[in-house]
Each structure stands twice: as structure tokens, then as C-alpha cells.
GROMACS .gro file of C-alpha atoms in nm:
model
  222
    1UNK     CA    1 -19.731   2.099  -8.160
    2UNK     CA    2 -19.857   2.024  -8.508
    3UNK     CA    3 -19.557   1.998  -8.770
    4UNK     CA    4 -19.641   2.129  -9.089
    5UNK     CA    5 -19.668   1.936  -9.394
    6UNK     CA    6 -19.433   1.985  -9.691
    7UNK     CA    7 -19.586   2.125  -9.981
    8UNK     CA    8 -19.669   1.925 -10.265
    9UNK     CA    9 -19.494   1.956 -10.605
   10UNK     CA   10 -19.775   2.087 -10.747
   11UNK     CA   11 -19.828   2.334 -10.485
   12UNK     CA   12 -19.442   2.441 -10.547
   13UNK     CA   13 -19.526   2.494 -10.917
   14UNK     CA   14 -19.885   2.661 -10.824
   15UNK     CA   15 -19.693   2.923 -10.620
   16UNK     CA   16 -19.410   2.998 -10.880
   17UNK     CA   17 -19.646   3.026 -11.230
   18UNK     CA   18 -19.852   3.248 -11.004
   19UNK     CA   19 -19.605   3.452 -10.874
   20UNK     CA   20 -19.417   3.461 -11.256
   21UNK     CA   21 -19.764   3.558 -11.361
   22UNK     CA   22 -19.852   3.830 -11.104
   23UNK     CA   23 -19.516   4.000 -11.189
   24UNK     CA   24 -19.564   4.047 -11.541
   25UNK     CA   25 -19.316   3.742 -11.691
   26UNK     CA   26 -19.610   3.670 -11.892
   27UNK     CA   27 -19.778   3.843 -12.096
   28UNK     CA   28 -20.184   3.868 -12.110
   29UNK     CA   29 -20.279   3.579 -12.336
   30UNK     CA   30 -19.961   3.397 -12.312
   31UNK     CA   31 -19.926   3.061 -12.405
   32UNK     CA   32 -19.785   2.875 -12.120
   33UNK     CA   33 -19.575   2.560 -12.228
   34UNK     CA   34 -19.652   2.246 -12.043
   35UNK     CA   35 -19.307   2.124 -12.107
   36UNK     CA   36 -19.089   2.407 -12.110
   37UNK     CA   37 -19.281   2.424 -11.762
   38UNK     CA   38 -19.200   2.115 -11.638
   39UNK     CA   39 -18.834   2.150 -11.787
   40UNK     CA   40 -18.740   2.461 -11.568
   41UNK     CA   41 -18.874   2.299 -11.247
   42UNK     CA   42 -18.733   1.977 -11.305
   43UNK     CA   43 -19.053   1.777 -11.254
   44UNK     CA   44 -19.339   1.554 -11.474
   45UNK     CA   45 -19.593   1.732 -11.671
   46UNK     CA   46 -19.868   1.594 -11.422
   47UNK     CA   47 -19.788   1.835 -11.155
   48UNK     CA   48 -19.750   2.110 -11.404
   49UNK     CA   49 -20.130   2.030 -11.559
   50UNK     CA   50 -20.220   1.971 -11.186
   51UNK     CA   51 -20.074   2.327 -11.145
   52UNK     CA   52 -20.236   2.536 -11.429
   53UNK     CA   53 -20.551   2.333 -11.380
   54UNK     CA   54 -20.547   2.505 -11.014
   55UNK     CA   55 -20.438   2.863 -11.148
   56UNK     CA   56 -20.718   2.850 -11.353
   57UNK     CA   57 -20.974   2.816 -11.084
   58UNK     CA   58 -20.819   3.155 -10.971
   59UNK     CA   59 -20.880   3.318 -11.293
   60UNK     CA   60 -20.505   3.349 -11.407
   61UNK     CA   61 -20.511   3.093 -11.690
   62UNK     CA   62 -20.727   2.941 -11.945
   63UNK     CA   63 -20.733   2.650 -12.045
   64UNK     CA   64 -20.845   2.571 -12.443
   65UNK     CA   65 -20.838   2.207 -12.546
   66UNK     CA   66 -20.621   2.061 -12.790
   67UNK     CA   67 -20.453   2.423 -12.798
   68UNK     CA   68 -20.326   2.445 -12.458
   69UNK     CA   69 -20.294   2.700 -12.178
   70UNK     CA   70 -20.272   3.057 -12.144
   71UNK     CA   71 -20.253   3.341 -11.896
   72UNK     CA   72 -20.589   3.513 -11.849
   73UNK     CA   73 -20.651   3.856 -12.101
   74UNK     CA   74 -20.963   4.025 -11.950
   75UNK     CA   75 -21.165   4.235 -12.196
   76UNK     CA   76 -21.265   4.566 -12.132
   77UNK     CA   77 -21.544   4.459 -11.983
   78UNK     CA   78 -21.395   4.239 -11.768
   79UNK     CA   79 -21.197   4.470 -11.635
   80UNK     CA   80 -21.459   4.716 -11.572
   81UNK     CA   81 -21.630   4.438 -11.377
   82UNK     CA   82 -21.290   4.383 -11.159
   83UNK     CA   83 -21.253   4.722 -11.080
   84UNK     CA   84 -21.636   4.725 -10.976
   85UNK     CA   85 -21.642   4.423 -10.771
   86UNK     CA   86 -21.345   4.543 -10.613
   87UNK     CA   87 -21.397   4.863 -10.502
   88UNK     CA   88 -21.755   4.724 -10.326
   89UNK     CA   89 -21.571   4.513 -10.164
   90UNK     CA   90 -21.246   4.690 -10.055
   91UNK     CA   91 -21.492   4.983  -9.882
   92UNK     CA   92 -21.701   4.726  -9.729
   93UNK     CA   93 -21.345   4.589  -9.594
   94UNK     CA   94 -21.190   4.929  -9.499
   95UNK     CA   95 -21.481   4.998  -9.277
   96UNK     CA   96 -21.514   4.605  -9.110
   97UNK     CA   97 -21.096   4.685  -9.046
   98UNK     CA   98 -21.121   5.063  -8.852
   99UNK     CA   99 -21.429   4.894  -8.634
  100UNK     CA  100 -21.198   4.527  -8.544
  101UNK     CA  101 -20.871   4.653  -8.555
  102UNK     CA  102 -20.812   5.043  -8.572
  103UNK     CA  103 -20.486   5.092  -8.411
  104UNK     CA  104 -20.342   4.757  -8.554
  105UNK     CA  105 -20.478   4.798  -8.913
  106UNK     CA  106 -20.350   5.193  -8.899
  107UNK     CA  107 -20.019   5.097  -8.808
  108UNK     CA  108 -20.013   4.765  -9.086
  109UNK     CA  109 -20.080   5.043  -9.345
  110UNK     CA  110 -19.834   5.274  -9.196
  111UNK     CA  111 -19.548   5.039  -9.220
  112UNK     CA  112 -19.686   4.932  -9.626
  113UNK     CA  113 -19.617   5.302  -9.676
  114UNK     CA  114 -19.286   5.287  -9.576
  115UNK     CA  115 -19.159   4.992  -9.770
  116UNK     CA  116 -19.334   5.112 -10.069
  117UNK     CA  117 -19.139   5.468 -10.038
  118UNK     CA  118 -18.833   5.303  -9.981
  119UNK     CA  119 -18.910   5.062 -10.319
  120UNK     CA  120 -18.982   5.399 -10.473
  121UNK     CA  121 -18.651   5.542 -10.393
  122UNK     CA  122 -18.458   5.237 -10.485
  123UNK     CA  123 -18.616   5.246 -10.847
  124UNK     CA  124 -18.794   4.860 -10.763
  125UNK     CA  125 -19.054   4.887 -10.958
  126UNK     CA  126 -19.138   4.495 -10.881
  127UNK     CA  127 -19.085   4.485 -10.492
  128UNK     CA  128 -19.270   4.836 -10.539
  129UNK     CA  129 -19.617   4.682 -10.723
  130UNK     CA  130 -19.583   4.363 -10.467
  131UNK     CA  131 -19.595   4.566 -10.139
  132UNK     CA  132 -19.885   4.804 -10.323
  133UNK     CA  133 -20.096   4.422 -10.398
  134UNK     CA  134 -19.995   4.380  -9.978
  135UNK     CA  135 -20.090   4.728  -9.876
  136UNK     CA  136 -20.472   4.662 -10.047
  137UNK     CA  137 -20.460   4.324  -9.906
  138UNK     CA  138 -20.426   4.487  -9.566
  139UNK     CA  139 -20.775   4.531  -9.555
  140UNK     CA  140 -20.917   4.179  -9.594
  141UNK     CA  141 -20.656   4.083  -9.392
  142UNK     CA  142 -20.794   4.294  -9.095
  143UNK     CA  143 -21.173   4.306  -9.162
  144UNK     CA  144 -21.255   3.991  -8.930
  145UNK     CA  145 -21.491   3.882  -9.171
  146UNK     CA  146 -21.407   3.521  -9.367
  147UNK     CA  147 -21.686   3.570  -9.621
  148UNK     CA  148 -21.556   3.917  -9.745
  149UNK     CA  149 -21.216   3.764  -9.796
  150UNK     CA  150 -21.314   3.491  -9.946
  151UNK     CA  151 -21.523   3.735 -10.156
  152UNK     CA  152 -21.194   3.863 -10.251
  153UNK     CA  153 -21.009   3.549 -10.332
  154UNK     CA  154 -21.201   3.546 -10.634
  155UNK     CA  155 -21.007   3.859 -10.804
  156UNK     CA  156 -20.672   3.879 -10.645
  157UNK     CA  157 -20.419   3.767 -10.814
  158UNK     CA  158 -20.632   3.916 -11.148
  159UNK     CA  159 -20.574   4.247 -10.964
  160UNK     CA  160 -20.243   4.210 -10.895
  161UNK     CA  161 -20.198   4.139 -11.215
  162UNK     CA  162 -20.308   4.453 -11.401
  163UNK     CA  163 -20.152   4.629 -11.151
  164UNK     CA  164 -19.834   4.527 -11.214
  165UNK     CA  165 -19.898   4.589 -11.561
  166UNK     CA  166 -19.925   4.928 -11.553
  167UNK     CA  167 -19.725   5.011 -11.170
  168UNK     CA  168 -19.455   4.840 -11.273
  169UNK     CA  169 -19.362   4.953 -11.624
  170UNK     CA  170 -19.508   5.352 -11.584
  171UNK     CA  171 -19.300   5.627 -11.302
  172UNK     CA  172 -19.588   5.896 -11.305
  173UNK     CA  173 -19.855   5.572 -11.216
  174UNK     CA  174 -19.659   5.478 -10.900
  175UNK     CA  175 -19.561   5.827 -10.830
  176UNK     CA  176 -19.984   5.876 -10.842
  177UNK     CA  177 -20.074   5.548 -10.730
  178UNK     CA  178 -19.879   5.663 -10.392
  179UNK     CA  179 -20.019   6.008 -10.339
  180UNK     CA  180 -20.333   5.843 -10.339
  181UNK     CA  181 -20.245   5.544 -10.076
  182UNK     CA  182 -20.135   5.831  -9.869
  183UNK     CA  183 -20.471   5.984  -9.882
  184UNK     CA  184 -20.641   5.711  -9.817
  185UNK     CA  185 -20.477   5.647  -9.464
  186UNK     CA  186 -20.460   5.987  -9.380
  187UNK     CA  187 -20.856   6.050  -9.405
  188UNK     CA  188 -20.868   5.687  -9.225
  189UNK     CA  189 -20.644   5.822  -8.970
  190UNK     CA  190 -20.900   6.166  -8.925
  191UNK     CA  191 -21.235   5.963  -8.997
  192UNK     CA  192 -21.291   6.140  -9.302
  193UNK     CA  193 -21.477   5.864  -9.469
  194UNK     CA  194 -21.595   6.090  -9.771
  195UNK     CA  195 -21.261   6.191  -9.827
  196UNK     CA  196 -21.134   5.802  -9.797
  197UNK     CA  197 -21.400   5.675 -10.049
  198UNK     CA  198 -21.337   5.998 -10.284
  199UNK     CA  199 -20.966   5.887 -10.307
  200UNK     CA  200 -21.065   5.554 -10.340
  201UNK     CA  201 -21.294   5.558 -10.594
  202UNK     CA  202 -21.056   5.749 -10.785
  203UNK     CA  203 -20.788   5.509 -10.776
  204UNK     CA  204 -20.953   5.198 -10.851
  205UNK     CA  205 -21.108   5.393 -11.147
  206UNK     CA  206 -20.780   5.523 -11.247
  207UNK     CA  207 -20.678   5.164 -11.308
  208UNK     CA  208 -20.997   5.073 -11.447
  209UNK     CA  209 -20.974   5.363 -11.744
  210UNK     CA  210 -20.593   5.317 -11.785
  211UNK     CA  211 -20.581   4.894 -11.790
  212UNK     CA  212 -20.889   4.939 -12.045
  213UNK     CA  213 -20.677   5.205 -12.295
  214UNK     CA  214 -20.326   4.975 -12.230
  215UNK     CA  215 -20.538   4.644 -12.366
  216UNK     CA  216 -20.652   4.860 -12.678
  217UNK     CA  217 -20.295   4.950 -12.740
  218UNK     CA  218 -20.137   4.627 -12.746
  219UNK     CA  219 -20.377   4.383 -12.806
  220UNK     CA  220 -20.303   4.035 -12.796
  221UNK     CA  221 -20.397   3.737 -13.053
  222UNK     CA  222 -20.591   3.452 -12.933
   0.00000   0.00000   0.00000
């Protein structure tokens, strides 16, 4: 009968920034205004510091003193270490979800197909990249095992964040990105494990080589 607590105004503002973040409002390397911040959400600038301090804990913004904050730009080689440390850990999850859950984790990814076809055919390329980010989130979300999602805490909303960078603003990436969910549940569904860490492999790599070519392309001044 516990009655839950409302959330804090800097928890309000944590949520928004990192949702404006995650869908691409900002750019990589940003600056974020403290009061232009605290202007749109009608509040003080101390829950908006309280805010970006937090989001930068997760990785999504940096904070540079006496030159203020900005949203995260990864280097190559930080993205190359992303994609690494996430594709250990989303096969380690895949495989702790089949053994807790099978028939509940199948049918999770089943209906994260769905919604993402449907976003397809409606041309949302947002509500498409935000149900993709929920689809790979399916697994930690399954895999009974705290450590491994807190593992993946870590890296998140950085993934979601590249992948909205390139889902979002390229057709032939979803259109590709989708085959290849498709593939992965199918071999999941027919215990084809090579197949499933094949398809896998090549998608987080995908995103690897193509987030590591867009920063090139349109680098961003510090």
C-alpha cells in the first residue's frame, strides 16, 4: 500500500534533457544553456545544474568549468569501445533471457517487432529509433541478472543516442537495422545461436563503422 513519491524537480528536468538528448534535439557537443534550460521548464538554475550534474554521471554531458555544459561527442574510439562493451554484454544477456524467461522474452520481442513495423509504415522515424533502444533493452530487462543490467546502465542512453543519430535521419539504416532484428529472433526462436550472434555481431558493428564515418563527416568544435 506504499504511495509513491512525486518526483523531484530535478528528476523532472533529468528525464526531459535526457530524453531531448536521446532523440537527437541536440547535437553531439552541444552546448547546453543553463538558463535557456531553466527558462523553458520554468524552474531555478539549481535543479537544472542538479540535473546536468546527474546526466553526466550517465555519460550524456560534460561538464567543462568556467565554459559550461555540453552533450557527450564520443571519439572514434569511444565508440568502438561502446559497440564492444555492448555487444559482450547484450550476448551474455540474450542467453541469461532464453534460459529465465523463453516464452515471455520471445513474445516481449515479438510484440517490439510489431510496433517498430508499424513506426516503419507510418514514416516515425523517432517513435521508430525509441521502440528499436526498447527492443535491445528487452534483453537486460529479462536476463534475471542485476549485475549485467547494471553493467548496462553504464552505456544506455550513449547507445541510444548514436542510434538515433543515424536510425532516425537514414531509410535504408532502419530498413537494415530491421531485417536484422528479425533475424535475430528468428534464430532465437530455432536455437540457432551461431546464426543469432552472426546477425548480431553484424549489427552492432554496422553501427560501430557507420557512427565512426558520420563523426568524421560532421565534426563538431569543442
Amino acid at each position: 500500500m506504499q504511495i509513491e513519491q512525486p518526483k523531484t524537480l530535478t528528476e523532472i528536468v533529468v528525464e526531459r534533457l535526457r530524453e531531448a538528448i536521446i532523440d537527437g534535439q541536440y547535437a553531439f557537443g552541444e552546448n547546453i544553456s543553463e538558463d535557456k534550460l531553466a527558462t523553458a521548464f520554468g524552474v531555478s538554475r539549481s535543479p537544472v545544474r542538479d540535473a546536468l550534474n546527474a546526466l553526466q554521471f550517465t555519460g550524456l554531458v560534460t561538464i567543462r568549468p568556467k565554459r559550461g555544459s555540453f552533450v557527450f561527442k564520443p571519439t572514434g574510439e569511444e565508440v568502438a569501445e561502446i559497440c564492444d562493451y555492448r555487444l559482450m554484454l547484450e550476448r551474455e544477456a540474450l542467453r541469461l533471457a532464453m534460459a529465465a524467461d523463453r516464452d515471455g522474452f520471445l513474445a516481449a520481442l515479438d510484440d517490439k517487432l510489431d510496433q517498430m513495423r508499424e513506426r516503419m509504415r507510418a514514416g516515425d522515424e523517432i517513435g521508430y529509433v525509441r521502440i528499436d533502444t526498447e527492443f535491445h533493452n528487452l534483453f537486460f530487462d529479462h536476463c534475471g541478472n542485476r549485475l549485467v543490467q547494471n553493467a548496462f546502465d553504464l552505456v544506455e542512453a550513449r547507445i541510444a543516442t548514436i542510434r538515433t543519430a543515424l536510425n532516425a535521419r537514414f531509410k535504408q539504416r532502419r530498413e537494415d537495422s530491421f531485417d536484422q532484428h528479425v533475424a535475430i529472433v528468428d534464430g532465437l526462436k530455432r536455437d540457432d545461436w551461431a546464426t543469432v550472434y552472426e546477425v548480431l555481431g553484424k549489427h552492432i558493428t554496422s553501427i560501430r563503422t557507420d557512427a565512426i564515418d558520420e563523426l568524421a563527416r560532421n565534426p563538431v568544435e569543442s
